[in-house]
Amino acid sequence: MLSRTASELYWMSRYLERAENLARMLEVSYSLSLMPQDGRGDGLDELAMSLLSTGTLELYQERHGDLNAARMLHFFALDPDNQASIFSCLRAARINAHAVRGRITADIWENINATWLEMLNISSEGLGRYGISRFCEWVKERSHLFRGATYGTIMRGEAYSFIRLGTFIERADNTLRLLDSRYEMFGEESEEVSDLSARGYYQWSALLRALSSFEAYTEVYRGSPDARQISELLLLRADVPRSLRACMEELNHILSHLPGDNGRPAQRLAAELDARLRYTAIDEILDEGLHTWLTDFILLVRQLARAIHSSYLEAV
Amino acid sequence: MSRTFYDEMYDASGECRPHYREFARWLADTPQELLAQRRREADLLFHRAGITFTLYGDEQGTERLIPFDTIPRAIPMSEWRTVEKGCIQRVKALNMFLADLYHNQRIIKAGIVPAEQVLANEGYQIAMQGLDLHRDIYAHIAGVDLVRDGDGTYYVLEDNLRTPSGVSYMLEDRKMMMRLFPELFAAQRVAPIDHYPNLLLDTLKSSSPLDNPSVVVLTPGRFNSAYFEHAFLAREMGVELVEGADLFVRDDRVFMRTTAGPQPVDVIYRRLDDAFLDPLAFNPESMLGVPGLLAAYRSGNLVLANAIGTGVADDKSIYPYVGDMIRFYLDEEPILKNVPTWQCRKPEELSHVLANLPELVVKETQGSGGYGMLVGPAASAKEIETFRERLKARPEAYIAQPTLCLSTCPTFVEKGIAPRHIDLRPFVLSGRETRLVPGGLTRVALREGSLVVNSSQGGGTKDTWIVED
């Protein structure tokens, strides 16, 4: 497959996955922000967390100054000038898909194209009128359709592999960031706050819901969420589809099955990270310090993404 | 030529022509609301599928739908046979002409085509001189534009031998009609065209001396007006759609950059003009092409479809000679007529043109896409005077033709069904044999009275039916 084609497919699915992740995060932050808050804020720090975890706090402040719920929601959902908005992600995915429409099935292409056309309509209607929850639901639904169309219609060849590589790199990164920023939000108190407090309960369950792992958590641990078990679930359990371990296992599997010899660096790194997660226990991670460990792993995932780029997507 | 319009569906007495009877019956039986609803559905489907083109000079890169009309243009099979034979004959002669021009130039020596008209032509590529091509084929894919005059006679308006486009709309229009109105296809026999991509791939493969050559489609990229078509054809043929940057040349061989390393390329169906193919050989400013491509081509390691330098044969100043080419190379009489053409380079013809400007259509010999032409009867006195000055300044750059009374076909417009002018572009494939699928792209001028059918000028398309008699 052409390196450029592989690259467009990879980025197409990264952007779509990113849009879905943003919608999940926004949905949860928004509903948390509506809850009675202790201390300052009008639920603003909940929304500000989204700015932090996507690295767009500075851009927002530059453009809009003070935190304001309506402006922040617009910034994440519809702002065409915010490269990290859902609008921008869907636009970018559509541009990538357009460039390789000959390489994806008509079902996939029409799904992405129709999503984009509908996005334009929603954007002209405005988020206030369309409804935030309804919007987030819509983005998730379009993402499910994309996955379904992909899973159900495309040949299990290289195109499929690169679409999935993009998905899992993006997802691994997202899981790490969300866990890190949620943990960071507790800050100093994280050790003291009883995980049974109402605040702790909502915070942690919000994270689980954002990663659609709430059901998995209750099934596995049958108890109230706490930091140790949540970290274990989201980092080390292979049977939770958005966990780091599940993403890593997929990445390793896909990379080891790609043809050609030029992918060695990416294959080696993926195998190494997969093995590391397989043989790590949650206590080792907590001993090292969750934040430190997460920060390191975010860099490792980035390194893997770079290796995929230089091995396949920019290959000569 | 008579001055009345030939209506494809009804004869002069208002009687429905036999090959349209099934359709007319269906149309009369089908409620207007249903038709309107299906037309809206078609728009939606085209939009959703992104079957669009991009306008040049539109900075937004806006993608537009080409308006699709649900009333088909039908041609009886017996009539089509003649059109088909005529197109094949014409393209054969044009390919022989090109091979001759780049080799012995017998036709020039015989005094049939003047040397300066060929050798000083912008489309003539010195780099092609003496180069032998597999099967001597230059224009593997040709589009022949046909119109019908008042009495229904077919005339060739022009030959497109460079990168003729529109075949994707021919195929998509058919798919849409079959989807919206399956009952029409059940009621009569309409010749199928869906195998075109198959024939195209076969033609491209047979253009190479190799047994199983690797074929790609080369596009200028997603901002090109015909990008949809490039992607469509690559997908339908199951070959890679590449841009210049995906290819490189090493040791006079072309390779594409793939995830598994460099892969050789043997045949390029290029949808890029000559000037942009190779910055080392042609336009050094171009970022679209592949450095070294011409060298690889000249060393015989690569087939380009169409060949470089085919533009000299579809130039409007060469057009008047096609009939003579057919007589000279094939020793046959032309089956399809040329539109009578005055060559402004010839002083006596120029003076006739200048004296009759309000009745004539004047075209640039290098022009295309409906740009840079004068339609005398539709032009203001001022426009005519401007053109008169241009003609006097550079007569060799223009030809003139009588205004044709293009045939009309009933078409859905805002006010209901009304006649609109149409043309027809069949696509002729030349490989082991020269052939075409039964039909072509019918373009329709949607504005009342307009003769300009180009999509860049607001033209639409119709499905083209070759109906068993």
mmCIF file of N, CA and C in Angstrom, chain B residues 49-115:
data_model
loop_
_atom_site.group_PDB
_atom_site.id
_atom_site.type_symbol
_atom_site.label_atom_id
_atom_site.label_comp_id
_atom_site.label_asym_id
_atom_site.label_seq_id
_atom_site.Cartn_x
_atom_site.Cartn_y
_atom_site.Cartn_z
ATOM 1 N N ALA B 49 -22.756 10.596 -1.457
ATOM 2 C CA ALA B 49 -21.654 9.836 -2.027
ATOM 3 C C ALA B 49 -20.508 10.761 -2.426
ATOM 4 N N GLY B 50 -20.744 12.085 -2.360
ATOM 5 C CA GLY B 50 -19.679 13.020 -2.706
ATOM 6 C C GLY B 50 -19.305 12.954 -4.170
ATOM 7 N N ILE B 51 -20.317 12.772 -5.031
ATOM 8 C CA ILE B 51 -20.051 12.739 -6.467
ATOM 9 C C ILE B 51 -20.083 14.176 -6.956
ATOM 10 N N THR B 52 -18.928 14.808 -6.865
ATOM 11 C CA THR B 52 -18.873 16.254 -7.040
ATOM 12 C C THR B 52 -17.710 16.645 -7.928
ATOM 13 N N PHE B 53 -17.676 17.886 -8.314
ATOM 14 C CA PHE B 53 -16.475 18.406 -8.965
ATOM 15 C C PHE B 53 -16.130 19.739 -8.328
ATOM 16 N N THR B 54 -14.881 20.136 -8.482
ATOM 17 C CA THR B 54 -14.413 21.355 -7.856
ATOM 18 C C THR B 54 -14.212 22.413 -8.934
ATOM 19 N N LEU B 55 -14.711 23.601 -8.662
ATOM 20 C CA LEU B 55 -14.567 24.677 -9.650
ATOM 21 C C LEU B 55 -13.186 25.304 -9.561
ATOM 22 N N TYR B 56 -12.579 25.550 -10.714
ATOM 23 C CA TYR B 56 -11.305 26.262 -10.713
ATOM 24 C C TYR B 56 -11.542 27.706 -10.316
ATOM 25 N N GLY B 57 -10.561 28.285 -9.654
ATOM 26 C CA GLY B 57 -10.662 29.688 -9.307
ATOM 27 C C GLY B 57 -11.578 29.913 -8.116
ATOM 28 N N ASP B 58 -12.124 28.848 -7.583
ATOM 29 C CA ASP B 58 -12.948 28.976 -6.401
ATOM 30 C C ASP B 58 -12.059 28.707 -5.199
ATOM 31 N N GLU B 59 -11.738 29.761 -4.478
ATOM 32 C CA GLU B 59 -10.717 29.626 -3.438
ATOM 33 C C GLU B 59 -11.166 28.749 -2.284
ATOM 34 N N GLN B 60 -12.466 28.641 -2.111
ATOM 35 C CA GLN B 60 -12.979 27.800 -1.040
ATOM 36 C C GLN B 60 -12.797 26.325 -1.383
ATOM 37 N N GLY B 61 -12.503 26.059 -2.678
ATOM 38 C CA GLY B 61 -12.429 24.671 -3.100
ATOM 39 C C GLY B 61 -13.788 24.012 -2.973
ATOM 40 N N THR B 62 -14.839 24.805 -3.184
ATOM 41 C CA THR B 62 -16.189 24.290 -3.002
ATOM 42 C C THR B 62 -16.471 23.120 -3.928
ATOM 43 N N GLU B 63 -17.028 22.078 -3.375
ATOM 44 C CA GLU B 63 -17.405 20.947 -4.209
ATOM 45 C C GLU B 63 -18.856 21.117 -4.621
ATOM 46 N N ARG B 64 -19.087 21.006 -5.907
ATOM 47 C CA ARG B 64 -20.452 21.171 -6.400
ATOM 48 C C ARG B 64 -20.966 19.863 -6.957
ATOM 49 N N LEU B 65 -22.272 19.739 -6.882
ATOM 50 C CA LEU B 65 -22.907 18.623 -7.561
ATOM 51 C C LEU B 65 -23.072 19.012 -9.012
ATOM 52 N N ILE B 66 -22.873 18.067 -9.911
ATOM 53 C CA ILE B 66 -23.255 18.322 -11.288
ATOM 54 C C ILE B 66 -24.736 17.987 -11.377
ATOM 55 N N PRO B 67 -25.561 18.948 -11.802
ATOM 56 C CA PRO B 67 -26.996 18.661 -11.820
ATOM 57 C C PRO B 67 -27.271 17.416 -12.659
ATOM 58 N N PHE B 68 -28.096 16.531 -12.117
ATOM 59 C CA PHE B 68 -28.398 15.278 -12.790
ATOM 60 C C PHE B 68 -29.861 15.316 -13.197
ATOM 61 N N ASP B 69 -30.132 15.056 -14.457
ATOM 62 C CA ASP B 69 -31.510 15.092 -14.933
ATOM 63 C C ASP B 69 -32.022 13.674 -15.101
ATOM 64 N N THR B 70 -33.256 13.459 -14.651
ATOM 65 C CA THR B 70 -33.772 12.085 -14.630
ATOM 66 C C THR B 70 -34.435 11.663 -15.940
ATOM 67 N N ILE B 71 -34.545 12.570 -16.904
ATOM 68 C CA ILE B 71 -35.063 12.125 -18.203
ATOM 69 C C ILE B 71 -33.885 11.669 -19.055
ATOM 70 N N PRO B 72 -33.841 10.399 -19.430
ATOM 71 C CA PRO B 72 -32.663 9.898 -20.130
ATOM 72 C C PRO B 72 -32.601 10.404 -21.560
ATOM 73 N N ARG B 73 -31.402 10.303 -22.141
ATOM 74 C CA ARG B 73 -31.256 10.565 -23.551
ATOM 75 C C ARG B 73 -31.138 9.190 -24.191
ATOM 76 N N ALA B 74 -32.088 8.857 -25.077
ATOM 77 C CA ALA B 74 -32.106 7.516 -25.656
ATOM 78 C C ALA B 74 -31.718 7.547 -27.128
ATOM 79 N N ILE B 75 -30.992 6.503 -27.534
ATOM 80 C CA ILE B 75 -30.555 6.366 -28.923
ATOM 81 C C ILE B 75 -30.874 4.933 -29.346
ATOM 82 N N PRO B 76 -31.527 4.745 -30.482
ATOM 83 C CA PRO B 76 -31.797 3.368 -30.913
ATOM 84 C C PRO B 76 -30.512 2.644 -31.314
ATOM 85 N N MET B 77 -30.451 1.353 -31.052
ATOM 86 C CA MET B 77 -29.247 0.562 -31.284
ATOM 87 C C MET B 77 -28.727 0.686 -32.719
ATOM 88 N N SER B 78 -29.634 0.667 -33.695
ATOM 89 C CA SER B 78 -29.186 0.707 -35.096
ATOM 90 C C SER B 78 -28.419 2.012 -35.377
ATOM 91 N N GLU B 79 -28.911 3.087 -34.799
ATOM 92 C CA GLU B 79 -28.258 4.384 -34.982
ATOM 93 C C GLU B 79 -26.903 4.390 -34.269
ATOM 94 N N TRP B 80 -26.899 3.799 -33.056
ATOM 95 C CA TRP B 80 -25.662 3.748 -32.266
ATOM 96 C C TRP B 80 -24.550 3.019 -33.014
ATOM 97 N N ARG B 81 -24.922 1.927 -33.700
ATOM 98 C CA ARG B 81 -23.910 1.154 -34.434
ATOM 99 C C ARG B 81 -23.100 2.057 -35.358
ATOM 100 N N THR B 82 -23.790 2.972 -36.018
ATOM 101 C CA THR B 82 -23.091 3.888 -36.924
ATOM 102 C C THR B 82 -22.180 4.838 -36.141
ATOM 103 N N VAL B 83 -22.709 5.375 -35.051
ATOM 104 C CA VAL B 83 -21.901 6.283 -34.231
ATOM 105 C C VAL B 83 -20.660 5.560 -33.735
ATOM 106 N N GLU B 84 -20.865 4.324 -33.271
ATOM 107 C CA GLU B 84 -19.766 3.524 -32.740
ATOM 108 C C GLU B 84 -18.694 3.311 -33.800
ATOM 109 N N LYS B 85 -19.123 2.862 -34.980
ATOM 110 C CA LYS B 85 -18.165 2.628 -36.073
ATOM 111 C C LYS B 85 -17.418 3.905 -36.419
ATOM 112 N N GLY B 86 -18.183 4.997 -36.458
ATOM 113 C CA GLY B 86 -17.581 6.283 -36.805
ATOM 114 C C GLY B 86 -16.520 6.698 -35.796
ATOM 115 N N CYS B 87 -16.804 6.491 -34.497
ATOM 116 C CA CYS B 87 -15.842 6.872 -33.447
ATOM 117 C C CYS B 87 -14.588 6.011 -33.547
ATOM 118 N N ILE B 88 -14.780 4.708 -33.761
ATOM 119 C CA ILE B 88 -13.636 3.798 -33.845
ATOM 120 C C ILE B 88 -12.757 4.182 -35.036
ATOM 121 N N GLN B 89 -13.409 4.419 -36.159
ATOM 122 C CA GLN B 89 -12.661 4.802 -37.361
ATOM 123 C C GLN B 89 -11.842 6.066 -37.107
ATOM 124 N N ARG B 90 -12.483 7.008 -36.458
ATOM 125 C CA ARG B 90 -11.848 8.294 -36.226
ATOM 126 C C ARG B 90 -10.642 8.165 -35.301
ATOM 127 N N VAL B 91 -10.828 7.447 -34.201
ATOM 128 C CA VAL B 91 -9.739 7.336 -33.229
ATOM 129 C C VAL B 91 -8.578 6.511 -33.804
ATOM 130 N N LYS B 92 -8.914 5.483 -34.587
ATOM 131 C CA LYS B 92 -7.843 4.731 -35.260
ATOM 132 C C LYS B 92 -6.997 5.655 -36.120
ATOM 133 N N ALA B 93 -7.679 6.467 -36.930
ATOM 134 C CA ALA B 93 -6.949 7.373 -37.825
ATOM 135 C C ALA B 93 -6.121 8.370 -37.025
ATOM 136 N N LEU B 94 -6.690 8.870 -35.925
ATOM 137 C CA LEU B 94 -5.957 9.847 -35.115
ATOM 138 C C LEU B 94 -4.713 9.213 -34.495
ATOM 139 N N ASN B 95 -4.826 7.966 -34.044
ATOM 140 C CA ASN B 95 -3.646 7.289 -33.502
ATOM 141 C C ASN B 95 -2.589 7.075 -34.584
ATOM 142 N N MET B 96 -3.039 6.725 -35.792
ATOM 143 C CA MET B 96 -2.075 6.545 -36.882
ATOM 144 C C MET B 96 -1.421 7.868 -37.250
ATOM 145 N N PHE B 97 -2.219 8.914 -37.186
ATOM 146 C CA PHE B 97 -1.693 10.252 -37.463
ATOM 147 C C PHE B 97 -0.590 10.606 -36.471
ATOM 148 N N LEU B 98 -0.843 10.330 -35.172
ATOM 149 C CA LEU B 98 0.154 10.651 -34.151
ATOM 150 C C LEU B 98 1.431 9.837 -34.362
ATOM 151 N N ALA B 99 1.275 8.545 -34.626
ATOM 152 C CA ALA B 99 2.456 7.713 -34.849
ATOM 153 C C ALA B 99 3.243 8.240 -36.050
ATOM 154 N N ASP B 100 2.526 8.643 -37.075
ATOM 155 C CA ASP B 100 3.159 9.176 -38.279
ATOM 156 C C ASP B 100 3.892 10.485 -37.978
ATOM 157 N N LEU B 101 3.223 11.378 -37.251
ATOM 158 C CA LEU B 101 3.823 12.685 -36.943
ATOM 159 C C LEU B 101 5.139 12.540 -36.209
ATOM 160 N N TYR B 102 5.196 11.568 -35.299
ATOM 161 C CA TYR B 102 6.406 11.426 -34.490
ATOM 162 C C TYR B 102 7.408 10.469 -35.133
ATOM 163 N N HIS B 103 7.086 10.006 -36.348
ATOM 164 C CA HIS B 103 8.058 9.185 -37.067
ATOM 165 C C HIS B 103 8.312 9.740 -38.466
ATOM 166 N N ASN B 104 7.700 9.137 -39.493
ATOM 167 C CA ASN B 104 8.075 9.512 -40.872
ATOM 168 C C ASN B 104 7.402 10.754 -41.424
ATOM 169 N N GLN B 105 6.318 11.148 -40.814
ATOM 170 C CA GLN B 105 5.565 12.327 -41.263
ATOM 171 C C GLN B 105 5.127 12.210 -42.708
ATOM 172 N N ARG B 106 4.630 11.031 -43.058
ATOM 173 C CA ARG B 106 4.188 10.809 -44.435
ATOM 174 C C ARG B 106 3.083 11.785 -44.833
ATOM 175 N N ILE B 107 2.206 12.084 -43.894
ATOM 176 C CA ILE B 107 1.045 12.918 -44.238
ATOM 177 C C ILE B 107 1.455 14.350 -44.561
ATOM 178 N N ILE B 108 2.562 14.765 -43.962
ATOM 179 C CA ILE B 108 3.084 16.101 -44.286
ATOM 180 C C ILE B 108 3.748 16.058 -45.659
ATOM 181 N N LYS B 109 4.538 15.002 -45.868
ATOM 182 C CA LYS B 109 5.234 14.861 -47.158
ATOM 183 C C LYS B 109 4.232 14.752 -48.302
ATOM 184 N N ALA B 110 3.085 14.156 -48.010
ATOM 185 C CA ALA B 110 2.063 14.010 -49.046
ATOM 186 C C ALA B 110 1.304 15.315 -49.269
ATOM 187 N N GLY B 111 1.634 16.330 -48.485
ATOM 188 C CA GLY B 111 1.015 17.637 -48.683
ATOM 189 C C GLY B 111 -0.417 17.730 -48.174
ATOM 190 N N ILE B 112 -0.781 16.864 -47.286
ATOM 191 C CA ILE B 112 -2.172 16.891 -46.813
ATOM 192 C C ILE B 112 -2.337 17.810 -45.597
ATOM 193 N N VAL B 113 -1.429 17.680 -44.638
ATOM 194 C CA VAL B 113 -1.441 18.596 -43.489
ATOM 195 C C VAL B 113 -0.187 19.459 -43.574
ATOM 196 N N PRO B 114 -0.353 20.787 -43.514
ATOM 197 C CA PRO B 114 0.822 21.666 -43.632
ATOM 198 C C PRO B 114 1.796 21.475 -42.466
ATOM 199 N N ALA B 115 3.081 21.424 -42.772
ATOM 200 C CA ALA B 115 4.105 21.151 -41.756
ATOM 201 C C ALA B 115 4.046 22.133 -40.595
#
